[in-house]
XYZ file of C-alpha atoms in Angstrom:
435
model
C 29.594 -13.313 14.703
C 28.575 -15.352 11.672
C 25.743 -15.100 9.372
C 24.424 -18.460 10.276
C 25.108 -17.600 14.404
C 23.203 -14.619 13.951
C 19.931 -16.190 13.227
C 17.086 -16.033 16.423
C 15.724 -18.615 17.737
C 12.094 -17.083 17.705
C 10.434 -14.504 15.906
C 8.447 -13.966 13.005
C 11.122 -12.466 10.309
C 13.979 -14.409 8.083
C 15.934 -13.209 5.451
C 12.406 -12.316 3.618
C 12.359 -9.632 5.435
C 15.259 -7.848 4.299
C 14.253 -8.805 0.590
C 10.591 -6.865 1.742
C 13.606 -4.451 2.941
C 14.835 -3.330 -0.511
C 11.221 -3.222 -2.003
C 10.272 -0.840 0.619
C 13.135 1.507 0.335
C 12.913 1.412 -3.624
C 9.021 2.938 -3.242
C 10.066 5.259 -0.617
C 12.551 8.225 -2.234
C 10.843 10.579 0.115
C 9.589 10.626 3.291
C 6.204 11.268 2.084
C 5.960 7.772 0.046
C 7.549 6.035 2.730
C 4.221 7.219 5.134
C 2.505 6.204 2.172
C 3.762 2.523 1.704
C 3.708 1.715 5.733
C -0.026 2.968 5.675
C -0.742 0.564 2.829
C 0.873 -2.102 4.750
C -1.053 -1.425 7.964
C -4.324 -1.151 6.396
C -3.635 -4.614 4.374
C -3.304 -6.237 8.257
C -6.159 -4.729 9.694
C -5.286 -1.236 11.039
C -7.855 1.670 9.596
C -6.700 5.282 9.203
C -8.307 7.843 11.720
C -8.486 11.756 11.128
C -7.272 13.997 13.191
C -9.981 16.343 12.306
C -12.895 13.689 13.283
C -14.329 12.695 16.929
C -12.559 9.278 17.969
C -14.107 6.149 19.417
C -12.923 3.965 22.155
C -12.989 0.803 19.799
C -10.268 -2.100 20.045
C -8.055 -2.559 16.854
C -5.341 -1.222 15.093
C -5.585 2.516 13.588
C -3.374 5.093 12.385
C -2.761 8.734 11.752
C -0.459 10.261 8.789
C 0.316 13.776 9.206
C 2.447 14.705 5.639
C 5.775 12.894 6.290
C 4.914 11.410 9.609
C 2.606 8.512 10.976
C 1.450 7.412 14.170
C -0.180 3.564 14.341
C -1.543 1.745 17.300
C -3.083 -1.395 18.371
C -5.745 -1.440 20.976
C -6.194 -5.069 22.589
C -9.609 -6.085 23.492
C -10.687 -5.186 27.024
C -7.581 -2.476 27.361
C -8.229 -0.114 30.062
C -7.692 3.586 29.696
C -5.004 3.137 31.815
C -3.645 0.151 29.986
C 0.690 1.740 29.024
C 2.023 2.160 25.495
C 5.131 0.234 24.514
C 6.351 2.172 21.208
C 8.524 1.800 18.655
C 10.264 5.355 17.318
C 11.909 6.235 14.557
C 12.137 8.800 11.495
C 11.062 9.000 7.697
C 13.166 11.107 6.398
C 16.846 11.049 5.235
C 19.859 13.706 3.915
C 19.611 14.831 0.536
C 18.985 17.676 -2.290
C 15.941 19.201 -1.968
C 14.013 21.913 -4.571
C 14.087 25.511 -3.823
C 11.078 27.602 -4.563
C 12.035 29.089 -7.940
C 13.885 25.388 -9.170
C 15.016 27.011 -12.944
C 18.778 27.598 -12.903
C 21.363 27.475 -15.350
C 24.594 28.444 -16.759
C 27.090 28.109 -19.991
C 23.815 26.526 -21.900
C 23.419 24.375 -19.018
C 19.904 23.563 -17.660
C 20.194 23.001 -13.783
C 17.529 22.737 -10.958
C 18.346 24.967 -7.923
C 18.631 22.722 -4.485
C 18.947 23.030 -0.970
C 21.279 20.978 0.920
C 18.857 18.834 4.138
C 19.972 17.749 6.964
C 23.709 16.405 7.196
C 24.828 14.938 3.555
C 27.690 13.655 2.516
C 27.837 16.203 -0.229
C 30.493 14.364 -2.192
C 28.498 10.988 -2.609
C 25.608 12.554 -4.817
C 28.375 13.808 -7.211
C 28.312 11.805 -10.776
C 25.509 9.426 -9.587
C 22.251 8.973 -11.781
C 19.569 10.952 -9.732
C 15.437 11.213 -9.999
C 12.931 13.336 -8.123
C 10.694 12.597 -5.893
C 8.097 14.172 -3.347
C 4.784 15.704 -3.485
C 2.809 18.518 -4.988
C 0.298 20.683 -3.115
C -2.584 21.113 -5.437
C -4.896 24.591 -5.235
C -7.516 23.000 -3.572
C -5.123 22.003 -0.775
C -4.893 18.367 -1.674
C -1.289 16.740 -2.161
C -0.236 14.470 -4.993
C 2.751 12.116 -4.837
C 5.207 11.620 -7.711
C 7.880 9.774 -7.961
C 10.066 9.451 -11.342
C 12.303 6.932 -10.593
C 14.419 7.193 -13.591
C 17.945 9.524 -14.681
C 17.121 12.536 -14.642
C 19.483 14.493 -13.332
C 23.196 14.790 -12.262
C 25.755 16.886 -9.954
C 28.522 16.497 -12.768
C 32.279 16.775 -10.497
C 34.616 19.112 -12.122
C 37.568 16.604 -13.910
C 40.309 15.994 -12.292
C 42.901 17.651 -15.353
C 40.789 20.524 -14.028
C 41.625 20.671 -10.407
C 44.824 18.394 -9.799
C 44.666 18.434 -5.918
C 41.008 17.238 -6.031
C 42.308 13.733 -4.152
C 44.435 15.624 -1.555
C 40.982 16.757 -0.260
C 37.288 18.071 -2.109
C 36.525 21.098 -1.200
C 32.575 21.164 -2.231
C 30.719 24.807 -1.683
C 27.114 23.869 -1.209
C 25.965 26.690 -3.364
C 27.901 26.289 -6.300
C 29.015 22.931 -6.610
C 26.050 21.398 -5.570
C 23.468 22.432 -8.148
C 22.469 19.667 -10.658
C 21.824 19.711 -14.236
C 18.600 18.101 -16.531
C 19.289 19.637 -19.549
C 20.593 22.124 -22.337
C 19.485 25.144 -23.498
C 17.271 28.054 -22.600
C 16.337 28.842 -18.606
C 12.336 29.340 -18.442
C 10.799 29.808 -15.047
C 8.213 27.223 -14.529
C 9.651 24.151 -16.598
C 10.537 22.247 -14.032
C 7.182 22.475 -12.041
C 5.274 21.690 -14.977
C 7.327 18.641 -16.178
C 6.643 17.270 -12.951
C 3.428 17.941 -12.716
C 2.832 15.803 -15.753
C 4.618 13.006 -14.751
C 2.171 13.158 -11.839
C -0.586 13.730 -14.213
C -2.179 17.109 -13.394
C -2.435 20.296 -14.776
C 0.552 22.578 -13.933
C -2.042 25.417 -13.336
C -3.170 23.660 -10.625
C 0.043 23.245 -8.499
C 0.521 26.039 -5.916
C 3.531 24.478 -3.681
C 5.695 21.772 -3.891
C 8.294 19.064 -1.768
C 10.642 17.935 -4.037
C 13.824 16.048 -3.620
C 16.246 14.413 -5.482
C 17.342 10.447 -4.915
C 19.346 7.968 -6.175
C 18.182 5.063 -8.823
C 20.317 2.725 -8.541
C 18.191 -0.136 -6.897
C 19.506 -1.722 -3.339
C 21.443 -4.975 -3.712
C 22.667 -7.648 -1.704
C 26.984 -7.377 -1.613
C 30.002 -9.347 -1.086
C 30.979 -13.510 -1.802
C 28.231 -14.526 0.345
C 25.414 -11.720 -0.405
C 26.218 -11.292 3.653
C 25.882 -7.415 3.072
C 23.080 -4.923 1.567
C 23.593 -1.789 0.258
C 20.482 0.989 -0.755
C 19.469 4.245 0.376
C 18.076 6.046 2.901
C 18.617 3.321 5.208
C 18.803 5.932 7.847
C 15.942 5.494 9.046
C 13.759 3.482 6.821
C 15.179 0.307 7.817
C 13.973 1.222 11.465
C 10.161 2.379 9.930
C 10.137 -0.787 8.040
C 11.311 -2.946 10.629
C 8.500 -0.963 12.979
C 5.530 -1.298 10.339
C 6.565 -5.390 10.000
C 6.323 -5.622 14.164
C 3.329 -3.519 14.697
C 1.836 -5.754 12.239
C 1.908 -9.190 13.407
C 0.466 -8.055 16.373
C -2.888 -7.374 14.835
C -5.667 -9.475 16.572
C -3.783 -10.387 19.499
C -5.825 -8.926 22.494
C -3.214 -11.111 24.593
C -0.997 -8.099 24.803
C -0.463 -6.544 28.638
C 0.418 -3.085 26.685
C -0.731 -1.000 23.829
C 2.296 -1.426 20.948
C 2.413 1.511 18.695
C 4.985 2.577 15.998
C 5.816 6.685 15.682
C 7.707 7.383 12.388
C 8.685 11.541 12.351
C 10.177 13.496 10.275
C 12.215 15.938 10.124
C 14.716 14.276 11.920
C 17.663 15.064 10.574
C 17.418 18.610 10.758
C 16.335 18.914 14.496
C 13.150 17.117 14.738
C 11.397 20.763 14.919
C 8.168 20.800 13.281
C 4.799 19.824 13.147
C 5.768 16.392 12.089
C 8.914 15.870 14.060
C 9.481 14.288 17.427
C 9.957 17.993 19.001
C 6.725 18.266 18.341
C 2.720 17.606 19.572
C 1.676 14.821 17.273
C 2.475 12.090 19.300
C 1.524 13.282 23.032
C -1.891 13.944 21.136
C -2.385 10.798 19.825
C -1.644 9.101 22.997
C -3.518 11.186 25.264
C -6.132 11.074 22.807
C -6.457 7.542 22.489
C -6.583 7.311 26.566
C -9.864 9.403 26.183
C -11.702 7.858 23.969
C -11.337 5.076 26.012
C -13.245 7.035 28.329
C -9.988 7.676 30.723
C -9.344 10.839 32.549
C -5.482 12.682 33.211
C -5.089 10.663 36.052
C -5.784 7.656 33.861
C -3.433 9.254 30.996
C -0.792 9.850 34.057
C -0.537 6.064 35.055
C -0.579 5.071 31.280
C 2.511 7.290 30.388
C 3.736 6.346 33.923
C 4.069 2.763 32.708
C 5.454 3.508 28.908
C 8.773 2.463 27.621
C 10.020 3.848 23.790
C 12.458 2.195 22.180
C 13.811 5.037 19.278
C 15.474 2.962 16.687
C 17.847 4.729 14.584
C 20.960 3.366 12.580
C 24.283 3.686 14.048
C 27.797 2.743 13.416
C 29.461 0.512 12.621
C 33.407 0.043 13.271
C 35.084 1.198 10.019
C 37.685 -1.471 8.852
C 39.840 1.602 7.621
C 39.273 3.962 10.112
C 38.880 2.009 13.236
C 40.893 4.794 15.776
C 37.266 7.027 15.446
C 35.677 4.254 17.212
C 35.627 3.738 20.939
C 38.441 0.791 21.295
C 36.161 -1.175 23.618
C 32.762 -0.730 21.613
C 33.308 -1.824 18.188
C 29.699 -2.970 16.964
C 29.823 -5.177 13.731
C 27.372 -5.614 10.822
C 25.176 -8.567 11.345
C 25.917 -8.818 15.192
C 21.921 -8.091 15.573
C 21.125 -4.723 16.461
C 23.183 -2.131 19.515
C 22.047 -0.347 22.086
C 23.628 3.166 22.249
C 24.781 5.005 25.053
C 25.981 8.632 25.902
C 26.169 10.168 29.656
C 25.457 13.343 28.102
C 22.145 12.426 27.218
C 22.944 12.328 23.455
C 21.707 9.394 23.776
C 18.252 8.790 26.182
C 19.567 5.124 27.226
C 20.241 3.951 30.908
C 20.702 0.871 33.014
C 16.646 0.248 33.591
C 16.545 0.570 29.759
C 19.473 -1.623 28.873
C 17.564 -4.249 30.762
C 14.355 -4.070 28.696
C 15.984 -3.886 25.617
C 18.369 -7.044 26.693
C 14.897 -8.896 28.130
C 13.326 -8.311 24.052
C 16.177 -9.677 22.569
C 16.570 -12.802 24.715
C 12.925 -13.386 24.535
C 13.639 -13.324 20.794
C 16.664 -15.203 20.528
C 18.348 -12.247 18.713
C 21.988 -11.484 19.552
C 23.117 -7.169 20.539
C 25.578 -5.063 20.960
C 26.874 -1.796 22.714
C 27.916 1.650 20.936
C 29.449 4.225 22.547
C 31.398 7.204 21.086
C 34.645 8.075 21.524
C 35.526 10.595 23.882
C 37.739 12.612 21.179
C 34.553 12.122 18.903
C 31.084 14.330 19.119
C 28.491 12.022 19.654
C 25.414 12.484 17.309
C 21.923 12.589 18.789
C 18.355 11.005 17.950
C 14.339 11.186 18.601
C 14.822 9.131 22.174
C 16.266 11.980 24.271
C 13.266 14.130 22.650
C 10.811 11.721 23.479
C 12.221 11.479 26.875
C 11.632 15.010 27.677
C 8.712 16.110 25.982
C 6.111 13.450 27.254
C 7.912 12.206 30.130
C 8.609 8.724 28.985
C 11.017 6.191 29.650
C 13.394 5.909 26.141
C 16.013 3.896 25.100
C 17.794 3.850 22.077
C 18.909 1.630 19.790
C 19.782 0.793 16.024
C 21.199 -1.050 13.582
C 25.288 -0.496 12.559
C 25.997 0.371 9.124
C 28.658 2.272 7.359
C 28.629 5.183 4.899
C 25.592 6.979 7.113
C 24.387 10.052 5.377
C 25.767 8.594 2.101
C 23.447 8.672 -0.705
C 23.828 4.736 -0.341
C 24.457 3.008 2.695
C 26.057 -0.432 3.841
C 24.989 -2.884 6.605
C 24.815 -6.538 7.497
C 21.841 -8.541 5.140
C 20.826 -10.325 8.204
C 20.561 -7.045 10.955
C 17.226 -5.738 9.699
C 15.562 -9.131 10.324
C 17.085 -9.202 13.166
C 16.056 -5.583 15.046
C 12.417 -6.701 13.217
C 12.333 -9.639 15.854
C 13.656 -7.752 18.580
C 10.686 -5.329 18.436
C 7.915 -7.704 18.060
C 9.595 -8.975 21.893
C 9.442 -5.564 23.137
C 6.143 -4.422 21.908
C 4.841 -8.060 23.204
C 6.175 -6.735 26.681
């Protein structure tokens, strides 16, 4: 499908959107800035952030929660009963990549390196001989965190020449431990230099830093691709382009007490390494908010039965793409394409959480808002990877399809797919979360 044949018929979002896109994922290099930015955005259309800690009212409006690398928003329509269902958007915040062990100073042969952890399931060989920063937060003694980001070169994971190992293109073999480490500097190894160089590029006093979440990221900036700028290519698209596209729907619904369900976006982390953790899907922070929410409206469990009895989740998560060199790993009768608007995956094995009722819903959305789809299945020879939506499913009893938009290179440190898709699942949400 073209470019031009892609564009819906209705819906709030256009090619701005992905342009919004690349902003987004340029201030978000860790899961932590990426709560950060979509609770900026969502304050700046009305929503107001809510403790977890404090009593809640039963007020109508939009409000959120932000639990370190996770955030929960709502929208409460004027005269919603307690009973009144949730339609919500799911995805995750976080993404594959480097991450800082506890005592960071490393080095060898003069070398200064920073010792990393490998999270979640990178494509070790793309963060080889790129330009990297750091990003994350710091846990000050007091117990308050601090963001930093330094968004410049700072680091590298040099690969060993190829005079040096002459078979190096008849297949990389990386070891995570020893390959993987990346250098900043020359000389001397002192314990503490790297904690307190970031902490001054975040502006406090080292002494006052007693933890840290670090990671390292890419700086090259995303960029539209190819003769007709039809492509886009950045980072961590899995699964920011789903949060963004979430925050952007969740959005412009603000004010309209027209709305027959309550639409809320739930962006986890954690993801990517099992979802198991205060933040992630496996665990409480959504079923609280939601039952929450249902009694400060002053409902009861029967009323937080019916509400969950009437739910629907849509977990949006990227997906694949057919691979124009390595099309035999798809399934030969699902071949999803970049900018054929977003697919609805399915696995029998529950890898997936979708079924029939849910294809419907998610096909009813994206005729309501003009927005072409598309299947994915794996093939049978293939494992099939997994998502939030069969979590979801389980834990609060929830009906969940899932969906996502194709792209190639997933778990890359940079990522490929179609300029017009995000716009494109960013439509198809506002239709679902309008019921």
């Amino acid at each position: 499908m073209s470019s031009a044949a892609s564009r819906p018929t209705a819906g709030p979002f256009d090619r701005g959107h992905t342009d919004d896109l690349m902003s987004f994922l340029t201030a978000s290099p860790s899961a932590y800035h990426a709560v950060a930015n979509a609770a900026e955005r969502l304050e700046k259309a009305g929503f107001r952030r809510v403790e977890e800690t404090a009593a809640w009212d039963g007020t109508s409006g939009g409000k959120f929660v932000t639990r370190g690398g996770a955030i929960i928003a709502w929208y409460v329509p004027e005269g919603a009963s307690a009973h009144t269902p949730y339609r919500i958007v799911g995805a995750h915040t976080d993404s594959p990549n480097l991450r800082v062990k506890p005592r960071p100073d490393m080095g060898a042969q003069g070398w200064r390196q920073v010792a990393v952890e490998i999270y979640g399931g990178t494509l070790l060989n793309t963060w080889l001989d790129r330009d990297l920063g750091l990003a994350g937060r710091l846990t000050l003694r007091d117990g308050s965190h601090r963001l930093v980001n330094i968004d410049r070169p700072l680091l590298r994971v040099p690969q060993l020449a190829i005079h040096l190992d002459r078979s190096a293109n008849d297949g990389l073999k990386l070891e995570r431990q020893r390959h993987m480490q990346p250098v900043w500097g020359l000389g001397d190894v002192h314990e503490g230099d790297l904690v307190e160089f970031v902490a001054g590029e975040a502006g406090v006093d080292p002494e006052d830093v007693s933890g840290w979440d670090l990671m390292v990221h890419a700086v090259e900036a995303p960029a539209y691709l190819g003769r007709d700028r039809e492509l886009l290519a950045g980072p961590r698209m899995d699964n920011l382009l789903s949060v963004h596209a979430g925050v952007a729907a969740l959005a412009s619904l603000a004010g309209r007490d027209d709305l027959p369900y309550i639409p809320v976006l739930a962006a986890f982390d954690h993801e990517e390494n099992g979802s198991e953790a205060d933040t992630g899907a496996q665990g409480p922070l959504l079923g609280n908010v939601l039952e929450r929410s249902v009694y400060a409206r002053g409902g009861s469990y029967e009323d937080r039965a019916r509400a969950y009895a009437g739910t629907i989740c849509l977990s949006s998560d990227t997906g694949h793409a057919v691979h124009p060199n390595y099309a035999e790993r798809h399934d030969p009768t699902h071949h999803p394409r970049v900018n054929g608007g977003p697919i609805l995956k399915v696995n029998v094995n529950q890898r997936y959480a979708t079924d029939g009722s849910g294809r419907a819903v998610f096909a009813a959305a994206c005729e309501k808002a003009g927005v072409p789809w598309q299947s994915f299945v794996s093939n049978n020879d293939m494992p099939c990877g997994t998502t939030i939506g069969p979590i979801t499913a389980a834990r609060h009893g929830i009906q969940t399809v899932d969906i996502g938009v194709a792209i190639l290179s997933m778990h890359s440190a940079r990522e490929l797919c179609g300029a017009d898709d995000p716009y494109l699942l960013a439509n198809a949400l506002v239709a679902f979360l309008e019921g």
